[in-house]
mmCIF file of C-alpha atoms and ligand atoms in Angstrom:
data_model
loop_
_atom_site.group_PDB
_atom_site.id
_atom_site.type_symbol
_atom_site.label_atom_id
_atom_site.label_comp_id
_atom_site.label_asym_id
_atom_site.label_seq_id
_atom_site.Cartn_x
_atom_site.Cartn_y
_atom_site.Cartn_z
ATOM 1 C CA MET A 1 -82.997 28.867 234.396
ATOM 2 C CA SER A 2 -79.768 29.058 232.352
ATOM 3 C CA ALA A 3 -77.907 32.327 231.873
ATOM 4 C CA PRO A 4 -79.036 32.795 228.214
ATOM 5 C CA GLU A 5 -82.638 32.081 229.271
ATOM 6 C CA GLU A 6 -82.380 34.670 232.062
ATOM 7 C CA LYS A 7 -81.031 37.190 229.563
ATOM 8 C CA ALA A 8 -83.832 36.484 227.065
ATOM 9 C CA LYS A 9 -86.421 36.873 229.814
ATOM 10 C CA ARG A 10 -84.969 40.217 230.928
ATOM 11 C CA HIS A 11 -84.895 41.426 227.337
ATOM 12 C CA LYS A 12 -88.524 40.445 226.784
ATOM 13 C CA LYS A 13 -89.593 42.288 229.923
ATOM 14 C CA ARG A 14 -87.741 45.427 228.864
ATOM 15 C CA MET A 15 -89.310 45.293 225.390
ATOM 16 C CA GLN A 16 -92.785 44.861 226.872
ATOM 17 C CA ALA A 17 -92.268 47.908 229.087
ATOM 18 C CA ARG A 18 -91.067 49.906 226.085
ATOM 19 C CA LYS A 19 -94.004 48.783 223.942
ATOM 20 C CA LYS A 20 -96.388 49.963 226.658
ATOM 21 C CA ILE A 21 -94.825 53.453 226.619
ATOM 22 C CA VAL A 22 -94.943 53.607 222.799
ATOM 23 C CA ASP A 23 -98.553 52.366 222.693
ATOM 24 C CA GLU A 24 -99.611 54.953 225.266
ATOM 25 C CA GLY A 25 -97.947 57.680 223.179
ATOM 26 C CA VAL A 26 -99.670 56.476 219.989
ATOM 27 C CA ALA A 27 -103.044 56.400 221.755
ATOM 28 C CA LYS A 28 -102.603 60.040 222.811
ATOM 29 C CA ALA A 29 -101.550 61.284 219.340
ATOM 30 C CA LEU A 30 -105.007 61.720 217.856
ATOM 31 C CA GLU A 31 -104.679 64.973 215.955
ATOM 32 C CA GLU A 32 -104.350 64.572 212.173
ATOM 33 C CA ARG A 33 -102.660 67.525 210.491
ATOM 34 C CA GLY A 34 -99.572 68.572 208.614
ATOM 35 C CA VAL A 35 -96.738 69.999 210.687
ATOM 36 C CA VAL A 36 -93.961 72.553 210.460
ATOM 37 C CA VAL A 37 -90.544 70.920 210.740
ATOM 38 C CA LEU A 38 -87.436 73.028 211.289
ATOM 39 C CA TYR A 39 -83.913 71.742 210.698
ATOM 40 C CA THR A 40 -81.401 74.279 211.939
ATOM 41 C CA GLY A 41 -77.994 74.475 213.658
ATOM 42 C CA ASP A 42 -74.439 74.518 212.322
ATOM 43 C CA GLY A 43 -73.992 70.771 211.887
ATOM 44 C CA LYS A 44 -74.287 68.834 208.639
ATOM 45 C CA GLY A 45 -77.575 67.167 207.773
ATOM 46 C CA LYS A 46 -80.298 69.797 207.381
ATOM 47 C CA THR A 47 -80.883 69.734 203.629
ATOM 48 C CA THR A 48 -80.265 65.998 203.380
ATOM 49 C CA ALA A 49 -82.857 65.371 206.109
ATOM 50 C CA ALA A 50 -85.360 67.503 204.188
ATOM 51 C CA VAL A 51 -84.591 65.721 200.921
ATOM 52 C CA GLY A 52 -84.937 62.345 202.641
ATOM 53 C CA THR A 53 -88.462 63.371 203.616
ATOM 54 C CA VAL A 54 -89.141 64.452 200.021
ATOM 55 C CA ALA A 55 -88.273 60.909 198.906
ATOM 56 C CA ARG A 56 -90.488 59.517 201.635
ATOM 57 C CA ALA A 57 -93.535 61.575 200.577
ATOM 58 C CA LEU A 58 -92.987 60.994 196.847
ATOM 59 C CA GLY A 59 -92.777 57.283 197.507
ATOM 60 C CA TYR A 60 -96.420 57.351 198.586
ATOM 61 C CA GLY A 61 -97.433 59.376 195.538
ATOM 62 C CA TYR A 62 -97.838 62.682 197.398
ATOM 63 C CA LYS A 63 -97.208 65.974 195.637
ATOM 64 C CA VAL A 64 -94.084 67.825 196.783
ATOM 65 C CA VAL A 65 -92.759 71.317 196.081
ATOM 66 C CA VAL A 66 -89.157 72.267 196.887
ATOM 67 C CA ALA A 67 -87.929 75.880 196.898
ATOM 68 C CA GLN A 68 -84.207 76.458 197.471
ATOM 69 C CA PHE A 69 -83.334 79.936 198.684
ATOM 70 C CA ILE A 70 -79.682 79.760 197.683
ATOM 71 C CA LYS A 71 -77.849 82.299 195.560
ATOM 72 C CA GLY A 72 -76.777 81.076 192.163
ATOM 73 C CA VAL A 73 -77.397 77.604 190.831
ATOM 74 C CA TRP A 74 -76.659 75.079 193.530
ATOM 75 C CA GLU A 75 -75.314 71.804 192.261
ATOM 76 C CA CYS A 76 -76.564 68.825 194.186
ATOM 77 C CA GLY A 77 -76.972 65.155 193.380
ATOM 78 C CA GLU A 78 -80.434 64.868 194.869
ATOM 79 C CA LYS A 79 -81.780 67.469 192.446
ATOM 80 C CA TYR A 80 -80.416 65.476 189.508
ATOM 81 C CA LEU A 81 -82.027 62.317 190.811
ATOM 82 C CA LEU A 82 -85.411 63.612 191.925
ATOM 83 C CA THR A 83 -86.116 65.908 188.967
ATOM 84 C CA GLN A 84 -85.584 62.974 186.602
ATOM 85 C CA LEU A 85 -88.253 60.791 188.141
ATOM 86 C CA PRO A 86 -91.127 59.951 185.779
ATOM 87 C CA GLU A 87 -93.696 62.752 186.049
ATOM 88 C CA GLN A 88 -96.705 60.503 185.617
ATOM 89 C CA ARG A 89 -95.849 58.739 188.840
ATOM 90 C CA TYR A 90 -93.933 61.213 191.020
ATOM 91 C CA ARG A 91 -95.329 64.708 191.478
ATOM 92 C CA LEU A 92 -92.417 66.997 192.249
ATOM 93 C CA GLU A 93 -91.688 70.657 191.520
ATOM 94 C CA TRP A 94 -88.130 71.850 192.216
ATOM 95 C CA HIS A 95 -87.596 75.625 192.195
ATOM 96 C CA GLU A 96 -84.403 77.582 192.682
ATOM 97 C CA MET A 97 -83.496 81.246 192.972
ATOM 98 C CA GLY A 98 -81.976 80.688 189.568
ATOM 99 C CA THR A 99 -79.876 83.832 189.324
ATOM 100 C CA ASP A 100 -76.508 84.185 187.718
ATOM 101 C CA PHE A 101 -75.504 86.111 190.787
ATOM 102 C CA THR A 102 -73.001 84.372 192.965
ATOM 103 C CA TRP A 103 -71.498 85.221 196.314
ATOM 104 C CA GLU A 104 -68.939 87.304 194.436
ATOM 105 C CA THR A 105 -71.338 89.739 192.757
ATOM 106 C CA GLN A 106 -73.005 91.008 195.973
ATOM 107 C CA ASP A 107 -75.961 92.724 194.374
ATOM 108 C CA TYR A 108 -78.474 92.979 197.198
ATOM 109 C CA GLU A 109 -81.408 94.232 195.115
ATOM 110 C CA ALA A 110 -80.947 91.540 192.471
ATOM 111 C CA ASP A 111 -80.742 88.834 195.137
ATOM 112 C CA LYS A 112 -83.824 90.183 196.801
ATOM 113 C CA ALA A 113 -85.749 90.202 193.517
ATOM 114 C CA ALA A 114 -84.695 86.616 192.816
ATOM 115 C CA ALA A 115 -85.693 85.511 196.314
ATOM 116 C CA ARG A 116 -89.056 87.237 195.982
ATOM 117 C CA ALA A 117 -89.716 85.578 192.627
ATOM 118 C CA LEU A 118 -88.987 82.216 194.234
ATOM 119 C CA TRP A 119 -91.166 83.118 197.202
ATOM 120 C CA GLU A 120 -94.128 83.630 194.842
ATOM 121 C CA LYS A 121 -93.743 79.999 193.735
ATOM 122 C CA ALA A 122 -93.482 78.818 197.325
ATOM 123 C CA LEU A 123 -96.544 80.894 198.185
ATOM 124 C CA ALA A 124 -98.572 79.235 195.431
ATOM 125 C CA ALA A 125 -97.621 75.843 196.916
ATOM 126 C CA LEU A 126 -98.545 77.012 200.433
ATOM 127 C CA ARG A 127 -102.036 77.833 199.129
ATOM 128 C CA ASP A 128 -102.468 74.606 197.181
ATOM 129 C CA GLU A 129 -104.439 71.864 198.926
ATOM 130 C CA SER A 130 -103.036 69.260 196.559
ATOM 131 C CA VAL A 131 -99.470 69.838 197.806
ATOM 132 C CA TYR A 132 -98.643 67.477 200.671
ATOM 133 C CA LEU A 133 -95.138 68.692 201.453
ATOM 134 C CA VAL A 134 -93.388 72.020 200.870
ATOM 135 C CA VAL A 135 -89.643 72.287 201.491
ATOM 136 C CA LEU A 136 -88.277 75.794 202.027
ATOM 137 C CA ASP A 137 -84.586 74.970 201.899
ATOM 138 C CA GLU A 138 -82.243 77.616 203.363
ATOM 139 C CA LEU A 139 -85.225 79.870 204.097
ATOM 140 C CA THR A 140 -83.470 81.186 207.210
ATOM 141 C CA TYR A 141 -80.971 83.073 205.009
ATOM 142 C CA ALA A 142 -83.687 84.685 202.899
ATOM 143 C CA LEU A 143 -85.292 85.928 206.121
ATOM 144 C CA ASN A 144 -82.092 86.882 207.909
ATOM 145 C CA PHE A 145 -80.908 88.868 204.841
ATOM 146 C CA HIS A 146 -84.352 90.542 204.708
ATOM 147 C CA TRP A 147 -84.928 89.373 201.150
ATOM 148 C CA LEU A 148 -88.388 88.296 202.274
ATOM 149 C CA GLU A 149 -90.855 89.899 204.622
ATOM 150 C CA LYS A 150 -91.052 87.967 207.869
ATOM 151 C CA ARG A 151 -94.750 88.634 208.510
ATOM 152 C CA GLU A 152 -95.789 87.532 205.034
ATOM 153 C CA VAL A 153 -93.804 84.296 205.314
ATOM 154 C CA LEU A 154 -95.159 83.430 208.760
ATOM 155 C CA GLU A 155 -98.739 84.139 207.719
ATOM 156 C CA ALA A 156 -98.468 81.996 204.613
ATOM 157 C CA ILE A 157 -96.996 79.065 206.535
ATOM 158 C CA GLN A 158 -99.543 79.288 209.309
ATOM 159 C CA GLY A 159 -102.423 79.721 206.871
ATOM 160 C CA ARG A 160 -101.482 76.705 204.738
ATOM 161 C CA PRO A 161 -103.931 73.843 204.098
ATOM 162 C CA ARG A 162 -104.452 71.687 207.168
ATOM 163 C CA GLY A 163 -102.989 68.522 205.708
ATOM 164 C CA GLN A 164 -99.843 70.177 204.389
ATOM 165 C CA THR A 165 -96.408 69.816 205.988
ATOM 166 C CA VAL A 166 -93.672 72.427 205.624
ATOM 167 C CA ILE A 167 -89.984 71.751 206.184
ATOM 168 C CA ILE A 168 -87.730 74.756 206.749
ATOM 169 C CA THR A 169 -83.968 74.392 206.746
ATOM 170 C CA GLY A 170 -81.051 76.696 207.372
ATOM 171 C CA ARG A 171 -78.619 77.858 210.009
ATOM 172 C CA GLY A 172 -79.498 80.557 212.472
ATOM 173 C CA ALA A 173 -83.282 80.100 212.693
ATOM 174 C CA LYS A 174 -84.682 82.954 214.745
ATOM 175 C CA GLN A 175 -87.159 82.557 217.582
ATOM 176 C CA TYR A 176 -90.167 83.448 215.403
ATOM 177 C CA LEU A 177 -89.508 80.355 213.256
ATOM 178 C CA ARG A 178 -89.000 78.199 216.335
ATOM 179 C CA ASP A 179 -92.337 79.453 217.640
ATOM 180 C CA ILE A 180 -94.317 78.276 214.600
ATOM 181 C CA ALA A 181 -92.494 74.923 214.281
ATOM 182 C CA ASP A 182 -94.052 71.720 215.630
ATOM 183 C CA THR A 183 -90.828 69.736 215.292
ATOM 184 C CA ILE A 184 -87.327 71.181 215.593
ATOM 185 C CA SER A 185 -84.055 69.341 215.178
ATOM 186 C CA GLU A 186 -80.878 71.253 215.808
ATOM 187 C CA MET A 187 -77.908 69.756 213.974
ATOM 188 C CA ARG A 188 -74.906 70.119 216.265
ATOM 189 C CA PRO A 189 -71.457 69.961 214.677
ATOM 190 C CA VAL A 190 -69.631 67.455 216.849
ATOM 191 C CA LYS A 191 -66.939 67.093 214.163
ATOM 192 C CA HIS A 192 -66.691 68.049 210.506
ATOM 193 C CA ALA A 193 -64.065 66.708 208.111
ATOM 194 C CA PHE A 194 -63.779 70.126 206.416
ATOM 195 C CA ASN A 195 -62.232 71.532 209.581
ATOM 196 C CA ASP A 196 -59.504 68.886 209.318
ATOM 197 C CA GLY A 197 -58.654 70.081 205.824
ATOM 198 C CA ILE A 198 -60.648 67.431 203.959
ATOM 199 C CA ALA A 199 -62.257 68.814 200.799
ATOM 200 C CA ALA A 200 -66.046 68.813 200.372
ATOM 201 C CA ARG A 201 -66.946 65.583 198.629
ATOM 202 C CA LYS A 202 -69.129 65.312 195.543
ATOM 203 C CA GLY A 203 -72.192 63.193 196.200
ATOM 204 C CA ILE A 204 -71.712 63.602 199.951
ATOM 205 C CA GLU A 205 -71.687 67.357 200.603
ATOM 206 C CA TRP A 206 -73.592 68.303 197.481
HETATM 207 P P1 LIG B 1 -76.269 68.839 203.951
HETATM 208 O O1 LIG B 1 -76.680 69.466 202.645
HETATM 209 O O2 LIG B 1 -75.010 68.037 203.796
HETATM 210 O O3 LIG B 1 -77.388 68.142 204.649
HETATM 211 P P2 LIG B 1 -76.676 71.180 205.588
HETATM 212 O O4 LIG B 1 -77.868 71.491 204.770
HETATM 213 O O5 LIG B 1 -76.882 70.815 207.016
HETATM 214 O O6 LIG B 1 -75.823 70.033 204.905
HETATM 215 P P3 LIG B 1 -75.636 73.855 204.987
HETATM 216 O O7 LIG B 1 -75.494 74.812 206.090
HETATM 217 O O8 LIG B 1 -76.745 74.026 204.027
HETATM 218 O O9 LIG B 1 -75.647 72.368 205.604
HETATM 219 O O10 LIG B 1 -74.226 73.782 204.285
HETATM 220 C C1 LIG B 1 -73.947 73.869 202.919
HETATM 221 C C2 LIG B 1 -72.765 72.982 202.574
HETATM 222 O O11 LIG B 1 -71.810 72.889 203.636
HETATM 223 C C3 LIG B 1 -73.141 71.542 202.274
HETATM 224 O O12 LIG B 1 -72.286 71.087 201.268
HETATM 225 C C4 LIG B 1 -72.880 70.824 203.565
HETATM 226 O O13 LIG B 1 -72.675 69.432 203.366
HETATM 227 C C5 LIG B 1 -71.685 71.548 204.111
HETATM 228 N N1 LIG B 1 -71.651 71.593 205.587
HETATM 229 C C6 LIG B 1 -72.680 71.440 206.428
HETATM 230 N N2 LIG B 1 -72.301 71.586 207.716
HETATM 231 C C7 LIG B 1 -70.978 71.854 207.681
HETATM 232 C C8 LIG B 1 -69.973 72.107 208.691
HETATM 233 N N3 LIG B 1 -70.284 72.097 209.998
HETATM 234 N N4 LIG B 1 -68.702 72.365 208.276
HETATM 235 C C9 LIG B 1 -68.399 72.363 206.958
HETATM 236 N N5 LIG B 1 -69.289 72.137 205.963
HETATM 237 C C10 LIG B 1 -70.561 71.870 206.311
HETATM 238 MG MG1 LIG B 2 -78.490 73.017 203.585
#
């Protein structure tokens, strides 16, 4: 057998072994239900991973509700794209805290009221069987700042319709969120351009 033939044979064997492992895993995964996905950590990629999943679900015609627990109006390209999709075909609701309050104003009660108003919208989605995916973007802040009541949030997520998936994003997710999550990815900042003095880039960072 020639060297390239040997190599091809070895590759085929490796692929067969890998396929066996994958097939065994697929055979074991029999439960059909929505999951809780948590994207946390200090590295870049949490919100963009959530929004990528929004595109994925919408692509199949599923109904999606996004709630962004960020102070003030957060500019981001994905919002401008996704909220302009034709409504007859793509079922998306995009909610924000929508206050005029920015990091500068520091009005705790006003922030809390805005977060609670947004939570009511998220809660409606978490009770709605027709919603396939709920994204609670930056929810960790709303909890860590005590804008929302932890128990109420956990109960609503755990009591959601069986087929519904929830994605939570934000830095500093506490253990109680890790406990209810089925899938957790921790974004680890190996390097970030910002720390080398490179300005945040439109269409890349927001
Ligand atoms: P992205 O929206 O790019 O997926 P993220 O959701 O993981 O980022 P956040 O903690 O929500 O990150 O950060 C808010 C802003 O800071 C975004 O513009 C994001 O791109 C940027 N960012 C994220 N991680 C870092 C980092 N390690 N250093 C500097 N800026 C960051
Ligand atoms: Mg984010």
